[in-house]
PDB file of C-alpha atoms in Angstrom:
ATOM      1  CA  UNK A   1     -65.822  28.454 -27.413  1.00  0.00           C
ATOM      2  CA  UNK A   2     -62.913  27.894 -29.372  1.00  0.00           C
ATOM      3  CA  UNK A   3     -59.350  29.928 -29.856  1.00  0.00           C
ATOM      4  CA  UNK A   4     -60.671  31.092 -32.992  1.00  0.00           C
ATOM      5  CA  UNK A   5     -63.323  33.093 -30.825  1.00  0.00           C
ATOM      6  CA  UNK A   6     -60.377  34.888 -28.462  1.00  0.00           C
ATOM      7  CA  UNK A   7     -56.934  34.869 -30.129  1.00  0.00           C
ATOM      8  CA  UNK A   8     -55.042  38.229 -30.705  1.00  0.00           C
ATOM      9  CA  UNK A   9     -52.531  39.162 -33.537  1.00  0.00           C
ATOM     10  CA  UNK A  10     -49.228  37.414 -33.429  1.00  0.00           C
ATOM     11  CA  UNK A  11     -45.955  39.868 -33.133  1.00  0.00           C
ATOM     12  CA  UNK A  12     -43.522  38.343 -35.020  1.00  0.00           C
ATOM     13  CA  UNK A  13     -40.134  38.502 -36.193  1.00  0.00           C
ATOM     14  CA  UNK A  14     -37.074  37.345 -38.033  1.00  0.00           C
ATOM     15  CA  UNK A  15     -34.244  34.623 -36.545  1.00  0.00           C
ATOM     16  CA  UNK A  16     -31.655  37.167 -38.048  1.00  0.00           C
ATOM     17  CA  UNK A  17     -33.347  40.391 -36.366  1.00  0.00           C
ATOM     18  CA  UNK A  18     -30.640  41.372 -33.280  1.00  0.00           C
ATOM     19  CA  UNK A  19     -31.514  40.844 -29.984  1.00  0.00           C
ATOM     20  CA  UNK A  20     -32.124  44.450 -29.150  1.00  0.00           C
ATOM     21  CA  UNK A  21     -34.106  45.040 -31.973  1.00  0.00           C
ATOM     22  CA  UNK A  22     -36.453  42.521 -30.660  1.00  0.00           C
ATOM     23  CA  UNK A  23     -36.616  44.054 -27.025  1.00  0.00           C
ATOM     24  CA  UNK A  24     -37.728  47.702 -29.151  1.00  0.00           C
ATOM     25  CA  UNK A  25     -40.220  45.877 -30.828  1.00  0.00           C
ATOM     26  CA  UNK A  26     -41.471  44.079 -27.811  1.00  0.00           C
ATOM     27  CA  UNK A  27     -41.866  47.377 -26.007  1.00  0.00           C
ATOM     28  CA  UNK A  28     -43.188  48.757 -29.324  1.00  0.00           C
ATOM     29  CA  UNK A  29     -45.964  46.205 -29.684  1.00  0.00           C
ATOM     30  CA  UNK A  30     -46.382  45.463 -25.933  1.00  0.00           C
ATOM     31  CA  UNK A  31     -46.644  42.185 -25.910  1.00  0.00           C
ATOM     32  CA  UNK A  32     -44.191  39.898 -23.358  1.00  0.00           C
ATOM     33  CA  UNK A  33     -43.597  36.885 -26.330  1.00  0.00           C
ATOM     34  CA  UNK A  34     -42.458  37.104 -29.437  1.00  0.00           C
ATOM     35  CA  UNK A  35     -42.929  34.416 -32.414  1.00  0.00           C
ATOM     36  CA  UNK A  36     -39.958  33.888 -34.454  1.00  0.00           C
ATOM     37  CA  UNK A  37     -40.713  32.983 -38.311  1.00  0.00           C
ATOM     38  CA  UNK A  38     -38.945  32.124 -41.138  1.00  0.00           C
ATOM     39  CA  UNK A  39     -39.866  33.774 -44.437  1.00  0.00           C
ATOM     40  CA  UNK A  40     -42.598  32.128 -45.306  1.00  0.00           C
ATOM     41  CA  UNK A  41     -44.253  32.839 -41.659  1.00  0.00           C
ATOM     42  CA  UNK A  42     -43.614  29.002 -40.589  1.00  0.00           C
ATOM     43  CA  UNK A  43     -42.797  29.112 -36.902  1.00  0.00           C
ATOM     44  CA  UNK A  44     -39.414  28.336 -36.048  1.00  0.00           C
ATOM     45  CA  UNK A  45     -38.784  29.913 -32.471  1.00  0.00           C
ATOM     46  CA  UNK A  46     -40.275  31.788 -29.561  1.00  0.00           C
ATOM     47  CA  UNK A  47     -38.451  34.996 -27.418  1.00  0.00           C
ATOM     48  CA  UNK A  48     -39.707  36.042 -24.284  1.00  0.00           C
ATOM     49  CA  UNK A  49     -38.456  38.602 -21.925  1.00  0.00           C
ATOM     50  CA  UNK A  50     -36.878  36.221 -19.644  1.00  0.00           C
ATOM     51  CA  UNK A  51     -34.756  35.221 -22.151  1.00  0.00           C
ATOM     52  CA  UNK A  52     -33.819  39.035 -23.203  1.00  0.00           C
ATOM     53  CA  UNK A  53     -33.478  39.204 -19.274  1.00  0.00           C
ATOM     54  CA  UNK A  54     -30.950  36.345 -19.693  1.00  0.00           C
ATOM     55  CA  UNK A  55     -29.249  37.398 -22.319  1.00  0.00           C
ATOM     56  CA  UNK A  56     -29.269  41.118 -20.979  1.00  0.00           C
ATOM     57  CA  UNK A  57     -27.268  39.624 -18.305  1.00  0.00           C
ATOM     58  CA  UNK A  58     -24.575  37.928 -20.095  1.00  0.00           C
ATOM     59  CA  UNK A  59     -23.088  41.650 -20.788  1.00  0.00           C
ATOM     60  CA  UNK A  60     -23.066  40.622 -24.371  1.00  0.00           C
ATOM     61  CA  UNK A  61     -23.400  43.570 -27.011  1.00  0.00           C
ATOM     62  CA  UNK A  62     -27.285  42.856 -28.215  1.00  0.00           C
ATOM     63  CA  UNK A  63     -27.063  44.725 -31.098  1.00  0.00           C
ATOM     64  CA  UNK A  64     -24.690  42.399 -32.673  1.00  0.00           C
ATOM     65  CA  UNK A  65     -26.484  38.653 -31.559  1.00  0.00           C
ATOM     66  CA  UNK A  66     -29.542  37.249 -33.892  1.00  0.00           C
ATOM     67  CA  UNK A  67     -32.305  36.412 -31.637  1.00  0.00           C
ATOM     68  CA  UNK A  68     -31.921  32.722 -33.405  1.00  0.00           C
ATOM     69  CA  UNK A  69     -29.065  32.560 -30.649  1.00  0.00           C
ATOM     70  CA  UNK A  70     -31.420  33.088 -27.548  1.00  0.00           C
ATOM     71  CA  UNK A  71     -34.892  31.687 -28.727  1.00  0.00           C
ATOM     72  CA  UNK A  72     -36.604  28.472 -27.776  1.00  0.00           C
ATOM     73  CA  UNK A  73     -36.417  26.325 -30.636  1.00  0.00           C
ATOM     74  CA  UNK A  74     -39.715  24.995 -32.071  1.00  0.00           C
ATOM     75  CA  UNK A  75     -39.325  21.246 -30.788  1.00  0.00           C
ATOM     76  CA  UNK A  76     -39.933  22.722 -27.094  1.00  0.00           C
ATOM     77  CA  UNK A  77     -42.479  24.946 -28.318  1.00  0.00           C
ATOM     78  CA  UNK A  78     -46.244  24.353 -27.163  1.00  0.00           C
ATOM     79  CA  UNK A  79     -48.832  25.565 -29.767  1.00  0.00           C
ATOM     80  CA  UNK A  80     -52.326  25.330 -30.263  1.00  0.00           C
ATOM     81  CA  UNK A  81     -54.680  25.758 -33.161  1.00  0.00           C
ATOM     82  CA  UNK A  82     -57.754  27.690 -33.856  1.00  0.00           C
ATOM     83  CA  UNK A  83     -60.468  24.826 -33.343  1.00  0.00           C
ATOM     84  CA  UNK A  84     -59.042  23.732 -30.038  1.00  0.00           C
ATOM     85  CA  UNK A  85     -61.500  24.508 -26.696  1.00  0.00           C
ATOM     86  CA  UNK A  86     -60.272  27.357 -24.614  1.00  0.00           C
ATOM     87  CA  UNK A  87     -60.575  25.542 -21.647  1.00  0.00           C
ATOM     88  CA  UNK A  88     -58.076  22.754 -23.258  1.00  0.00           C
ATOM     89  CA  UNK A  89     -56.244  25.766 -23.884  1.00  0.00           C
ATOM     90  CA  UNK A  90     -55.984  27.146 -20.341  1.00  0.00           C
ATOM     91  CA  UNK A  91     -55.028  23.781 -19.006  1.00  0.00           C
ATOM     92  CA  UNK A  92     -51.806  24.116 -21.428  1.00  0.00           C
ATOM     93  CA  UNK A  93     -50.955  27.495 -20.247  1.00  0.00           C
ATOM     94  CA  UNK A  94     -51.103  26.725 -16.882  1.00  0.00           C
ATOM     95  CA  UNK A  95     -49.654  23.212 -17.019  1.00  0.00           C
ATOM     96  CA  UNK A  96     -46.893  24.775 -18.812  1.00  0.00           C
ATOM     97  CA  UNK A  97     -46.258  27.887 -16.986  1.00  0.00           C
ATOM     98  CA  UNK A  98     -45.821  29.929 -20.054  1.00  0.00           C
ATOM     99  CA  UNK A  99     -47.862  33.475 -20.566  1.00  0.00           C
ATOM    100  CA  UNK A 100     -48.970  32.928 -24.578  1.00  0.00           C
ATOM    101  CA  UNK A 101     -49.105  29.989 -26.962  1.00  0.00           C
ATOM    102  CA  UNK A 102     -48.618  30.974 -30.441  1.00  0.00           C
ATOM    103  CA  UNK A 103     -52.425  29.674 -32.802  1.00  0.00           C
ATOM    104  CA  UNK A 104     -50.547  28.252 -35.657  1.00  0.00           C
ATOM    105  CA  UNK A 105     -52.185  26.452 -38.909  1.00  0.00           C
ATOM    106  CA  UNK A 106     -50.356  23.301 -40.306  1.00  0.00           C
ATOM    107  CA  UNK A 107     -48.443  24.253 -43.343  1.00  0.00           C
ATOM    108  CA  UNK A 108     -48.246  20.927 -45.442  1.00  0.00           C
ATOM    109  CA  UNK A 109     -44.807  19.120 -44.618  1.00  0.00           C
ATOM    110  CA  UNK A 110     -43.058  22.081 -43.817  1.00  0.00           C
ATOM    111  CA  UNK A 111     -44.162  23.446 -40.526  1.00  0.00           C
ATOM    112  CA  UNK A 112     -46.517  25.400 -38.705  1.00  0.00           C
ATOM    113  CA  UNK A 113     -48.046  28.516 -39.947  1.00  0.00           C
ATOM    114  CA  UNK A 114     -48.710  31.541 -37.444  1.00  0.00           C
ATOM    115  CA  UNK A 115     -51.903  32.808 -37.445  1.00  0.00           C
ATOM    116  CA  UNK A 116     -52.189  34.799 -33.803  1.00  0.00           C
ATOM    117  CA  UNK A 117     -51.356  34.057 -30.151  1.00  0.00           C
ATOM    118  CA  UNK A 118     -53.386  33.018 -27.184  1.00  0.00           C
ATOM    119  CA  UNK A 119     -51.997  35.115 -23.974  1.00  0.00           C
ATOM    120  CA  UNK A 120     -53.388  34.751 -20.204  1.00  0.00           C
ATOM    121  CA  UNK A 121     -54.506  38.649 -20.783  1.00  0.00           C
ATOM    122  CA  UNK A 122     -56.971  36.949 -23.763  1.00  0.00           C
ATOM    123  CA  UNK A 123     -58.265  34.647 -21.317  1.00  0.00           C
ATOM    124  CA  UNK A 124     -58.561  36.806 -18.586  1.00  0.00           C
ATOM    125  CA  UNK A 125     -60.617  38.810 -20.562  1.00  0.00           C
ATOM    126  CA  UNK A 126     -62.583  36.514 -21.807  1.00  0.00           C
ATOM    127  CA  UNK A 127     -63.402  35.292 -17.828  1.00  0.00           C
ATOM    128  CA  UNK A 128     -64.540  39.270 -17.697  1.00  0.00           C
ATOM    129  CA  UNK A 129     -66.637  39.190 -20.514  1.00  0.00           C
ATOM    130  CA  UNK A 130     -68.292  36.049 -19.745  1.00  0.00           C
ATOM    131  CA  UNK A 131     -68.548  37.463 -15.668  1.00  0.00           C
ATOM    132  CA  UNK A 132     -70.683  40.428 -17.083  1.00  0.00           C
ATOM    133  CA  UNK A 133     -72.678  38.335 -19.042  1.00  0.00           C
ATOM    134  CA  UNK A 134     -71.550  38.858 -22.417  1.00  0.00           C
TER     135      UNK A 134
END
């Protein structure tokens, strides 16, 4: 089984979009990531809600900060793609202590395409399914 078989739609968003615009849509899509793109859908960033927490906490006025500000930049991003074994894939969640991994698609020279997310709820579900025999 591959992440092709289990991955979910990506949320996504915009480096410019403020930082509590991103914590409506987060609630909005309920989801606890969020993949930050550029705008040709190339991955540049990732937002969680320990970083809103963080920046939440810094008493700064969200409204007026770009999410660019708070997000982990794609060098220290883990991804995976959609022909990679889920259990190669569950190692790298765990190993890396994050909840999703964004499924990206190389994009030539420029970057990575998103293409959907990998999250421990997929994966849980997926132990479920496979638990009941499906």
């Amino acid at each position: 089984m591959t992440v092709k078989d289990i991955k979910s739609r990506p949320a996504v968003i915009r480096e410019e979009t403020t930082v509590y615009d991103a914590i409506v849509m987060l609630f909005l899509e309920d989801v606890g990531t969020l993949f930050v793109v550029d705008e040709k859908g190339l991955l540049q960033g990732v937002v969680s809600r320990k970083d809103f927490l963080k920046a939440a906490l810094g008493s700064a006025d969200m409204s007026k900060i770009p999410v660019g500000v708070i997000m982990t930049r794609l060098a220290q991003i883990h991804t995976v793609t959609e022909d990679e074994p889920v259990l190669q894939v569950v190692r790298r969640i765990c190993e890396n202590e994050v909840d999703s991994l964004p499924v990206v698609r190389p994009h030539g020279k420029d970057g990575f395409k998103v293409v959907g997310r990998v999250t421990k709820t997929n994966l849980a579900r997926l132990l479920m399914e496979l638990g009941e025999g499906r």
